[in-house]
């Protein structure tokens, strides 16, 4: 099927500042694409470029197979939800939702029918005669969604729609958006700086940093095989452990040596990977380090480590040990007997390991 | 004991403050008091009585004279025709300059184009050009436009002179409105004027009130432009007031002069009383929350 959205070699400058550099993205119908990255990396700018609210410096934007690079926002067949909701303050909720249809000259009956549909869908019927100022944050959020839904567009654009809500509401709305996406079979581009939001919502994630795409992939790909140190560190909480290490060829595999303060070097033997340079950064997620006996596999290596800190977190207990000059977190079961200052036997699941070049941050395996 | 002294001290301070404020208020009210009382006295009583005394026999004759019979030079029609001149001048001038200021402010604050800041700075600069400087060039322009000596000409002058201020007011108000509002409306399909009429203007009541009061006061009270660019028959009330006060022959009719001055000042006073509370609110209004 033809992609709904295709961004090709998009460049955006504000004056002399390069904000977006050679962005290439394609989305198939029904996909939920999440643009994630730290604040200021150009996510909103990219979304505005897709919407036609910012002129682009180079490249092209196609929507629904048509070149939209120079088409005005209203003719791009899109709908957008903004971070501040951007509801029209002097209009009632109903007028906010129907404004677009009114501007486009749809007849009254159609307007009312669509309004009723959307209001029912979002359960905001009793709010229709209120002004935005009389609504709570969550209600405003729904109205902003309603204004987008009523357009029935080819492409939905969301700019951090949940970031102004409190934590509990955010989780609720998150699953509601996911449901909505499923029910509508809509295509969405969703911007967030929250990697958990990205992981839970996306069918495809684009990680952006400094206006450059770092990686595009499914949530599992991004999580399990981060393309570089930035993605490895940014996605996942607690973050992936990134430990400087020495790799020494060892038969079919590789021997990994990790320096330890005042102790012997930690040695792990990775049987699956080879051809590594001498200096690497080893990346292993906390859940891939378990207490000895709790993880089985062909490439699991045991080692004894000093417990520097124990952090119970309810369902799990995090154990921190200093390896290779960094604090390495292991995610243990809640009933672990680990105590600060004592030794513990840990299992490292090297089938899940990522290796990176220390200087460039590029992934090796 | 020191606690008690402290308390007494505070009360004394408070009373001292009230007395001082009261004295200031009296000082400022004195001229108004003298004007009102004098306008209600007969000439006879003015001559014999004290300036600050209340009128013994209240008469409204001076008010009637000032409104309908007082002489401005050779004509003796009172302030009435000039009052209407001022109305015909102020109403369109205020309306047009406010509307233009609103559109300008909307453009400068929300449609940031290249050079927007420079244009806005130049407009601000326009606010600080003294009236006297523009008199001669303006006279030439009015002559060339064929508006010399007409009320339309005066409207034109006041609109031009007011745009700097009105733009400043509206720009500062609209700059607090999140840019996402315009973006949302653009995606909804609305254009430049639609967004202005449907979204921005309805938001603007407080700042419209501020601008109208400011412009009305400026234009109604203006003397220099009025005296420079009008001719017999198109003079505004301020010029007529001056003529009444200065062209009396023989006995000076202080009571008529006072009544005329109050009549001339009444509309601006009225505007303040009616819209004053919006004025304060508009000046202090913060950002508009959606
Ligand atoms: N209108 C603008 N003029 C100049 N610089 C801008 C403008 N809008 C955004 N920027 C800059 O572009 C960068 C990306 O901004 P933005 O897209 O808002 O980031 P994000 O949404 O990822 O937080 C920032 O450094 C910001 O300062
Ligand atoms: Mg942003």
XYZ file of C-alpha atoms and ligand atoms in Angstrom:
683
model
C 0.000 0.000 0.000
C 1.152 3.515 -0.682
C 2.380 5.407 2.338
C -0.024 7.975 3.835
C 2.837 10.274 4.723
C 6.214 10.460 3.099
C 8.775 12.995 4.256
C 11.794 13.130 1.972
C 15.104 14.843 2.712
C 13.335 17.449 4.781
C 15.517 20.330 5.948
C 14.323 23.206 8.119
C 16.325 26.255 9.096
C 15.304 29.189 11.252
C 17.559 31.877 9.877
C 21.043 30.453 10.191
C 20.046 27.754 12.699
C 19.588 24.289 11.263
C 16.750 22.750 13.214
C 15.972 19.685 11.084
C 18.571 17.900 8.983
C 17.677 15.534 6.168
C 14.643 13.869 7.683
C 13.219 10.823 5.861
C 10.079 9.183 7.212
C 7.323 7.092 5.650
C 4.111 5.905 7.289
C 1.749 3.203 6.071
C -2.021 3.541 6.554
C -3.116 2.663 10.073
C 0.303 3.166 11.589
C 0.871 4.966 14.871
C 4.166 6.770 14.488
C 5.696 8.335 17.576
C 8.374 10.998 17.267
C 10.342 10.954 20.474
C 13.343 12.950 21.609
C 14.522 15.368 24.264
C 13.033 18.841 24.530
C 14.276 21.193 21.816
C 15.280 18.487 19.341
C 12.847 19.704 16.688
C 9.809 17.469 17.187
C 7.232 20.256 17.124
C 8.987 21.892 14.206
C 8.828 18.653 12.235
C 5.140 18.278 13.035
C 4.498 21.882 11.977
C 6.347 21.227 8.735
C 4.192 18.175 8.060
C 1.086 20.252 8.815
C 2.252 23.074 6.569
C 2.326 25.550 9.446
C 6.032 26.144 8.895
C 7.490 26.472 5.406
C 10.293 23.971 4.832
C 13.773 24.895 3.679
C 14.378 21.777 1.596
C 12.909 18.406 0.714
C 9.306 17.421 0.236
C 6.198 16.289 2.092
C 3.696 13.926 0.518
C 0.354 13.104 2.094
C -1.909 10.446 0.628
C 0.364 10.123 -2.369
C 0.106 13.818 -3.276
C 2.910 16.322 -3.062
C 1.835 18.737 -0.307
C 5.096 20.630 0.078
C 3.547 23.937 -0.928
C -0.073 23.276 0.008
C -1.645 25.261 2.834
C -2.549 23.437 6.082
C -6.275 23.468 5.443
C -5.895 21.524 2.202
C -3.553 18.837 3.537
C -6.310 16.636 4.879
C -4.863 16.618 8.384
C -6.053 17.381 11.888
C -3.835 18.495 14.711
C -3.984 18.460 18.505
C -1.728 20.952 20.245
C 0.130 20.815 23.526
C -1.748 23.845 24.893
C -4.965 22.477 23.311
C -5.412 25.859 21.582
C -9.166 25.896 22.120
C -10.890 29.069 20.966
C -11.488 30.809 24.309
C -14.667 32.693 23.462
C -16.460 29.806 21.770
C -18.418 27.058 23.469
C -17.186 23.507 23.220
C -19.728 22.812 20.479
C -18.591 25.852 18.493
C -14.960 24.847 18.983
C -15.655 21.467 17.466
C -17.800 22.732 14.605
C -15.696 25.782 13.734
C -13.720 23.954 11.065
C -16.878 22.608 9.432
C -18.473 26.048 9.548
C -15.433 27.604 7.889
C -15.607 24.942 5.194
C -19.270 25.670 4.633
C -20.749 22.329 5.634
C -24.502 22.479 6.118
C -26.000 22.783 9.577
C -27.470 19.282 9.662
C -24.141 17.619 8.844
C -22.390 19.763 11.420
C -24.825 18.730 14.118
C -24.717 15.076 13.200
C -20.914 14.973 13.292
C -20.808 16.966 16.514
C -23.177 14.504 18.163
C -21.094 11.563 16.937
C -17.842 12.926 18.247
C -19.353 14.101 21.517
C -20.708 10.610 22.143
C -17.426 9.009 21.214
C -15.480 11.172 23.656
C -18.243 11.375 26.279
C -18.338 15.142 26.326
C -22.046 15.623 25.589
C -22.699 17.455 28.852
C -19.858 19.906 28.192
C -21.021 21.173 24.812
C -22.366 24.494 26.044
C -19.423 25.371 28.264
C -16.496 27.579 27.444
C -12.932 26.215 27.535
C -12.226 28.333 30.634
C -14.840 26.339 32.543
C -13.236 22.966 31.809
C -10.616 20.924 33.628
C -7.377 20.011 31.895
C -8.586 16.538 31.021
C -11.847 17.885 29.614
C -10.016 20.418 27.464
C -7.878 17.615 26.184
C -10.978 15.715 25.111
C -12.419 18.741 23.372
C -9.155 19.252 21.497
C -9.354 15.615 20.424
C -12.947 16.136 19.375
C -11.988 19.046 17.185
C -9.502 16.781 15.410
C -11.757 13.726 15.185
C -14.607 15.633 13.596
C -12.405 16.384 10.604
C -12.075 12.718 9.741
C -8.674 13.399 8.186
C -6.189 11.176 6.402
C -3.591 11.936 9.037
C -3.761 12.927 12.703
C -0.961 14.996 14.192
C -0.515 15.204 17.956
C 1.984 17.524 19.617
C 2.577 16.316 23.183
C -1.158 16.198 23.844
C -0.804 14.683 27.304
C 2.093 16.642 28.727
C -0.125 19.146 30.554
C -2.068 16.486 32.431
C -1.262 15.027 35.831
C 0.314 11.580 35.934
C -2.830 9.561 36.577
C -4.906 11.279 33.895
C -2.022 10.956 31.487
C -2.037 7.183 31.796
C -5.820 7.105 31.354
C -5.786 9.304 28.279
C -2.890 7.349 26.871
C -4.870 4.151 26.769
C -7.859 6.039 25.449
C -5.831 7.397 22.543
C -4.600 3.908 21.849
C -8.177 2.617 21.828
C -9.207 5.462 19.570
C -6.462 4.651 17.128
C -7.580 1.055 17.068
C -11.281 1.860 16.628
C -10.782 4.495 13.949
C -8.087 2.603 12.109
C -6.551 6.040 11.754
C -3.015 7.018 10.834
C -1.303 9.108 13.488
C 1.902 11.004 14.072
C 2.390 11.600 17.744
C 5.090 13.752 19.314
C 6.314 13.212 22.844
C 9.434 13.563 24.953
C 8.243 10.742 27.182
C 9.813 7.465 26.104
C 7.271 5.421 28.031
C 4.469 7.077 26.074
C 6.396 6.297 22.912
C 6.862 2.624 23.823
C 3.247 2.063 24.841
C 1.560 3.850 21.931
C 3.732 3.406 18.896
C 3.644 0.898 16.126
C 6.749 2.661 14.862
C 9.121 4.965 16.727
C 11.349 7.698 15.331
C 14.021 8.814 17.773
C 15.155 12.352 17.107
C 18.091 14.255 18.569
C 19.408 17.637 17.525
C 17.262 17.604 14.393
C 18.734 14.300 13.197
C 16.897 10.977 13.065
C 18.769 8.528 15.290
C 16.737 5.429 14.628
C 13.441 4.322 13.131
C 11.911 1.037 14.168
C 9.256 -0.859 16.057
C 9.241 -0.349 19.843
C 10.839 -3.787 20.267
C 13.624 -3.007 17.781
C 14.332 0.331 19.401
C 14.331 -1.228 22.843
C 16.312 -4.347 22.115
C 18.660 -3.142 19.418
C 19.278 0.582 19.935
C 21.241 2.032 17.021
C 23.575 4.104 19.164
C 24.428 5.136 22.691
C 21.950 8.019 22.648
C 18.981 5.784 21.836
C 20.205 3.155 24.287
C 20.334 5.702 27.061
C 17.163 7.603 26.134
C 14.752 4.704 25.722
C 13.874 2.594 28.739
C 13.561 3.306 32.431
C 15.674 2.701 34.366
C 18.128 3.306 31.557
C 20.256 0.653 29.899
C 23.548 0.027 31.692
C 26.393 1.285 29.516
C 29.697 -0.029 30.752
C 33.142 0.624 29.240
C 34.840 -2.713 28.650
C 37.709 -4.452 26.855
C 36.930 -7.123 24.297
C 39.454 -9.875 23.663
C 38.894 -12.436 20.910
C 38.374 -15.850 22.446
C 37.766 -18.720 20.089
C 34.373 -18.336 18.460
C 33.293 -15.707 20.970
C 34.796 -12.852 22.893
C 36.073 -12.321 26.405
C 34.753 -9.167 28.032
C 36.856 -7.558 30.740
C 35.332 -4.921 32.963
C 37.502 -2.985 35.403
C 36.414 -2.852 39.012
C 37.522 -0.504 41.755
C 40.019 -2.134 44.095
C 39.049 -5.598 42.973
C 39.758 -8.124 40.334
C 38.579 -7.527 36.793
C 35.105 -8.834 36.034
C 35.324 -11.342 33.213
C 32.376 -12.461 31.104
C 32.579 -14.765 28.142
C 30.226 -13.928 25.305
C 29.850 -16.960 23.075
C 27.721 -15.366 20.403
C 29.484 -12.229 19.318
C 32.843 -11.732 17.699
C 34.867 -9.308 15.630
C 34.687 -6.515 18.193
C 37.352 -3.814 18.517
C 39.372 -3.733 21.689
C 37.498 -0.941 23.426
C 33.726 -1.154 23.522
C 30.804 0.052 25.557
C 28.729 -2.877 26.726
C 25.001 -2.207 26.984
C 22.757 -4.416 29.059
C 19.281 -3.559 30.346
C 18.659 -3.936 34.095
C 16.205 -6.794 33.498
C 18.931 -8.743 31.698
C 20.953 -8.943 34.886
C 19.274 -11.239 37.408
C 20.182 -12.971 40.618
C 22.014 -16.229 39.999
C 19.618 -19.054 39.270
C 16.794 -16.798 38.075
C 17.845 -16.606 34.461
C 18.507 -19.528 32.142
C 19.873 -19.459 28.619
C 22.744 -20.513 26.437
C 24.624 -17.244 26.810
C 24.092 -16.463 30.477
C 27.235 -15.755 32.486
C 27.463 -15.680 36.245
C 29.714 -13.363 38.230
C 30.071 -12.220 41.812
C 29.631 -8.495 42.413
C 29.652 -6.121 45.353
C 26.275 -4.607 46.202
C 26.654 -0.838 46.505
C 22.999 -0.018 46.897
C 19.617 -1.763 47.187
C 16.470 -0.012 45.943
C 13.231 -1.875 46.587
C 10.554 -0.794 44.091
C 7.627 -2.967 45.065
C 7.365 -5.519 42.296
C 11.136 -5.602 41.808
C 14.230 -4.738 43.731
C 17.009 -2.846 41.997
C 20.541 -3.659 43.002
C 23.324 -1.281 42.051
C 26.945 -2.291 41.694
C 29.880 -0.219 40.492
C 31.426 -1.777 37.389
C 33.788 -0.207 34.885
C 33.454 3.141 36.607
C 29.668 3.347 36.195
C 26.787 2.410 38.422
C 25.224 -0.735 36.980
C 21.637 -1.500 37.886
C 20.288 -5.031 38.023
C 16.584 -5.768 38.267
C 16.096 -8.532 40.836
C 12.986 -10.232 42.166
C 11.336 -8.555 45.128
C 12.348 -11.202 47.695
C 16.082 -11.024 47.039
C 18.334 -11.190 50.061
C 20.829 -8.696 48.620
C 22.316 -6.356 51.225
C 24.397 -3.263 50.747
C 28.104 -3.981 51.228
C 27.772 -7.735 50.678
C 28.663 -9.824 47.649
C 26.011 -11.273 45.377
C 26.087 -13.712 42.472
C 24.513 -12.164 39.382
C 23.574 -13.693 36.016
C 24.355 -11.584 32.949
C 22.236 -12.528 29.920
C 24.649 -11.803 27.108
C 22.202 -12.896 24.420
C 20.598 -9.487 24.968
C 23.809 -7.477 24.962
C 24.491 -4.439 22.769
C 27.999 -3.285 21.914
C 28.835 0.288 20.963
C 31.909 2.168 19.721
C 32.924 4.405 22.650
C 33.944 7.367 20.453
C 31.094 7.508 17.925
C 28.409 5.737 19.901
C 27.542 3.515 16.919
C 26.175 0.059 17.507
C 28.578 -2.803 16.741
C 26.510 -5.983 16.782
C 4.521 47.963 76.867
C 6.624 48.309 73.699
C 3.987 46.207 71.979
C 1.295 48.711 72.890
C 3.373 51.675 71.780
C 3.919 49.964 68.509
C 0.179 49.614 68.029
C -0.516 53.250 68.873
C 2.205 54.280 66.485
C 0.584 52.308 63.724
C -2.810 53.893 64.328
C -1.303 57.370 64.355
C 0.504 56.649 61.124
C -2.656 55.350 59.514
C -4.599 58.490 60.510
C -1.824 60.746 59.379
C -1.929 59.029 56.023
C -5.697 59.444 55.695
C -5.525 63.116 56.599
C -2.773 63.713 54.081
C -4.681 61.873 51.361
C -7.833 63.797 52.235
C -5.960 67.084 51.886
C -4.650 66.065 48.497
C -8.115 65.054 47.381
C -9.525 68.413 48.510
C -6.742 70.245 46.733
C -7.530 68.466 43.487
C -11.278 68.806 43.848
C -11.115 72.535 44.608
C -11.061 73.753 40.991
C -13.968 71.470 40.069
C -15.883 72.740 43.064
C -15.252 76.340 42.106
C -16.239 75.638 38.504
C -19.511 73.968 39.404
C -20.530 76.561 41.999
C -19.538 79.509 39.831
C -21.478 78.125 36.869
C -24.598 78.080 39.043
C -24.294 81.694 40.264
C -25.508 84.885 38.645
C -22.909 87.428 37.559
C -24.138 89.715 40.342
C -23.465 87.085 42.965
C -20.030 86.343 41.544
C -19.063 89.987 41.816
C -20.250 90.373 45.408
C -19.690 86.919 46.909
C -16.652 84.872 47.718
C -15.085 82.543 45.164
C -15.497 79.428 47.293
C -18.964 80.162 48.692
C -21.934 78.012 47.701
C -24.438 79.775 45.381
C -27.240 81.612 47.230
C -29.687 81.408 44.314
C -28.993 78.508 42.004
C -29.494 79.507 38.371
C -29.124 77.392 35.265
C -29.132 80.395 32.974
C -25.341 80.329 32.412
C -25.621 76.672 31.268
C -28.396 77.570 28.796
C -26.318 80.476 27.504
C -23.164 78.385 27.180
C -25.020 75.627 25.319
C -27.106 77.753 22.947
C -26.361 81.484 23.003
C -22.776 82.272 23.948
C -20.789 84.112 21.290
C -17.748 82.646 19.601
C -16.612 85.709 17.758
C -19.443 87.101 15.634
C -21.698 84.070 15.871
C -23.736 83.541 19.002
C -24.989 79.942 18.830
C -23.335 78.683 21.967
C -21.370 75.412 22.115
C -24.097 73.279 20.602
C -22.960 73.147 16.933
C -19.348 72.625 17.965
C -20.316 69.892 20.391
C -21.835 68.013 17.470
C -18.759 68.758 15.374
C -16.675 67.095 18.054
C -19.012 64.104 18.171
C -18.845 63.754 14.381
C -15.083 63.979 14.636
C -14.449 61.783 17.651
C -16.777 58.882 16.937
C -15.407 57.907 13.508
C -11.834 58.783 14.451
C -11.987 56.585 17.565
C -13.702 53.749 15.731
C -11.345 53.743 12.769
C -8.137 54.124 14.739
C -9.206 51.380 17.168
C -10.056 48.970 14.373
C -6.835 49.675 12.516
C -4.867 49.322 15.745
C -6.517 45.963 16.364
C -5.627 44.664 12.913
C -2.094 46.054 13.114
C -1.563 44.603 16.581
C -2.891 41.239 15.390
C -0.474 41.212 12.453
C 2.553 42.345 14.425
C 1.926 39.974 17.329
C 0.657 36.865 15.568
C 1.763 36.931 11.922
C 5.442 37.512 12.437
C 6.711 38.455 9.020
C 10.163 39.671 8.058
C 10.594 43.226 9.314
C 7.612 43.042 11.675
C 9.738 44.293 14.535
C 11.075 47.235 12.550
C 7.601 48.295 11.491
C 6.368 48.030 15.034
C 9.317 50.094 16.320
C 8.600 52.780 13.745
C 4.980 52.897 14.832
C 6.074 53.242 18.445
C 8.369 56.049 17.374
C 5.328 57.723 15.847
C 3.784 57.908 19.316
C 6.553 60.195 20.464
C 6.574 62.736 17.640
C 5.318 66.010 19.100
C 2.129 67.416 17.547
C 3.815 70.656 16.520
C 6.290 68.900 14.255
C 3.626 67.442 12.004
C 1.466 70.562 11.691
C 2.941 71.957 8.477
C 3.444 68.715 6.591
C 0.000 67.596 7.651
C -1.533 70.849 6.384
C 0.086 70.201 2.982
C -1.155 66.627 2.896
C -4.698 67.663 3.808
C -4.571 70.329 1.100
C -3.445 67.832 -1.502
C -6.154 65.370 -0.454
C -8.765 68.112 -0.644
C -9.624 67.598 3.023
C -8.379 70.937 4.334
C -10.735 72.552 6.817
C -13.154 69.624 6.845
C -14.184 67.327 9.651
C -13.091 64.369 7.518
C -9.656 65.966 7.407
C -9.545 66.127 11.194
C -10.707 62.517 11.425
C -7.866 61.604 9.079
C -5.296 63.442 11.198
C -6.457 61.855 14.423
C -6.580 58.378 12.908
C -3.006 58.738 11.635
C -1.774 60.107 14.918
C -3.629 57.503 16.965
C -2.545 54.377 15.102
C 0.798 54.210 16.914
C -0.888 54.055 20.300
C -3.715 51.765 19.313
C -1.311 49.352 17.616
C 0.845 49.313 20.730
C -2.148 48.522 22.956
C -3.429 45.694 20.802
C -0.020 44.275 20.034
C 0.821 44.000 23.732
C -2.493 42.308 24.364
C -2.295 39.845 21.472
C 1.335 38.947 22.064
C 0.221 37.026 25.167
C -2.114 34.818 23.180
C -0.434 31.488 22.371
C 0.550 31.164 18.699
C -0.980 27.712 18.675
C -4.401 29.361 18.532
C -3.689 30.736 15.072
C -2.169 27.426 14.020
C -5.259 25.518 15.148
C -7.483 27.919 13.233
C -5.332 27.578 10.120
C -5.655 23.803 10.240
C -9.403 24.336 10.677
C -9.293 26.206 7.391
C -9.733 29.783 8.577
C -7.829 32.591 6.865
C -6.322 35.854 8.043
C -9.540 37.866 8.466
C -11.661 34.948 9.599
C -9.246 34.261 12.443
C -9.282 37.941 13.369
C -13.067 38.301 13.392
C -14.007 34.947 14.839
C -11.246 34.398 17.368
C -9.254 37.495 18.195
C -11.830 40.263 18.200
C -14.200 38.464 20.570
C -11.275 38.094 22.977
C -10.490 41.767 22.901
C -13.199 43.549 24.879
C -10.915 44.731 27.708
C -8.314 46.158 25.375
C -10.946 47.695 23.106
C -12.304 49.560 26.122
C -8.844 50.772 27.064
C -8.161 51.935 23.535
C -11.508 53.643 23.110
C -11.136 55.562 26.361
C -7.618 56.594 25.498
C -8.425 57.634 21.945
C -11.668 59.355 22.867
C -9.971 61.410 25.560
C -7.137 62.352 23.228
C -9.349 63.314 20.342
C -12.099 65.031 22.270
C -9.646 67.101 24.266
C -7.360 67.955 21.362
C -6.983 71.642 20.715
C -3.926 72.046 18.522
C -5.045 69.941 15.563
C -8.535 71.317 15.962
C -7.445 74.918 15.794
C -4.932 74.258 13.011
C -6.989 72.191 10.597
C -10.533 73.475 10.976
C -12.355 76.493 9.681
C -15.511 78.350 10.655
C -18.246 75.738 10.919
C -16.025 72.693 11.408
C -14.345 73.672 14.640
C -14.395 71.157 17.491
C -15.698 72.064 20.930
C -12.296 72.790 22.428
C -11.693 75.542 19.891
C -15.178 76.940 20.438
C -14.620 76.945 24.185
C -11.465 78.933 23.709
C -13.297 81.408 21.508
C -16.133 81.840 23.974
C -13.772 82.520 26.836
C -11.530 84.858 24.865
C -14.020 86.784 22.747
C -16.384 88.138 25.382
C -16.625 91.843 25.092
C -17.344 94.038 28.100
C -18.033 92.123 31.281
C -16.411 88.687 31.551
C -19.163 86.118 32.106
C -17.312 83.750 34.401
C -20.407 81.677 35.074
C -20.948 81.044 31.337
C -17.271 80.250 30.838
C -17.354 77.743 33.672
C -20.521 76.091 32.388
C -19.025 75.896 28.893
C -15.840 74.329 30.230
C -17.814 71.705 32.132
C -19.950 70.922 29.081
C -16.795 70.481 27.019
C -15.314 68.115 29.605
C -18.465 66.127 30.335
C -18.235 63.466 27.577
C -14.760 62.300 28.583
C -15.878 62.234 32.190
C -18.860 60.161 31.172
C -16.723 57.687 29.267
C -14.557 57.166 32.341
C -17.514 56.672 34.621
C -19.171 54.179 32.295
C -16.103 52.211 31.242
C -13.558 53.048 33.941
C -13.617 49.714 35.666
C -12.873 47.958 32.367
C -10.040 50.413 31.878
C -8.215 49.255 34.980
C -9.031 45.636 34.228
C -7.851 45.967 30.636
C -4.586 47.587 31.613
C -3.794 44.860 34.102
C -5.229 41.938 32.152
C -2.681 39.160 31.904
C -2.488 36.463 29.310
C -5.677 34.995 27.989
C -5.989 31.436 29.088
C -7.684 29.094 26.647
N 10.020 30.173 15.250
C 11.268 29.829 15.601
N 12.317 30.644 15.367
C 13.569 30.277 15.708
N 13.889 29.135 16.306
C 12.905 28.273 16.584
C 11.535 28.570 16.253
N 10.777 27.517 16.650
C 11.613 26.620 17.204
N 12.885 27.060 17.166
C 14.072 26.337 17.647
O 14.081 25.077 17.031
C 14.472 24.071 17.943
C 13.445 22.976 17.974
O 12.287 23.456 18.577
P 10.992 22.543 18.755
O 10.648 21.931 17.453
O 9.946 23.361 19.401
O 11.524 21.430 19.753
P 10.719 20.296 20.523
O 9.281 20.349 20.105
O 11.397 19.025 20.140
O 10.895 20.567 21.980
C 14.704 24.753 19.261
O 16.069 24.940 19.435
C 13.994 26.067 19.133
O 14.656 27.037 19.870
Mg 7.554 20.805 21.266
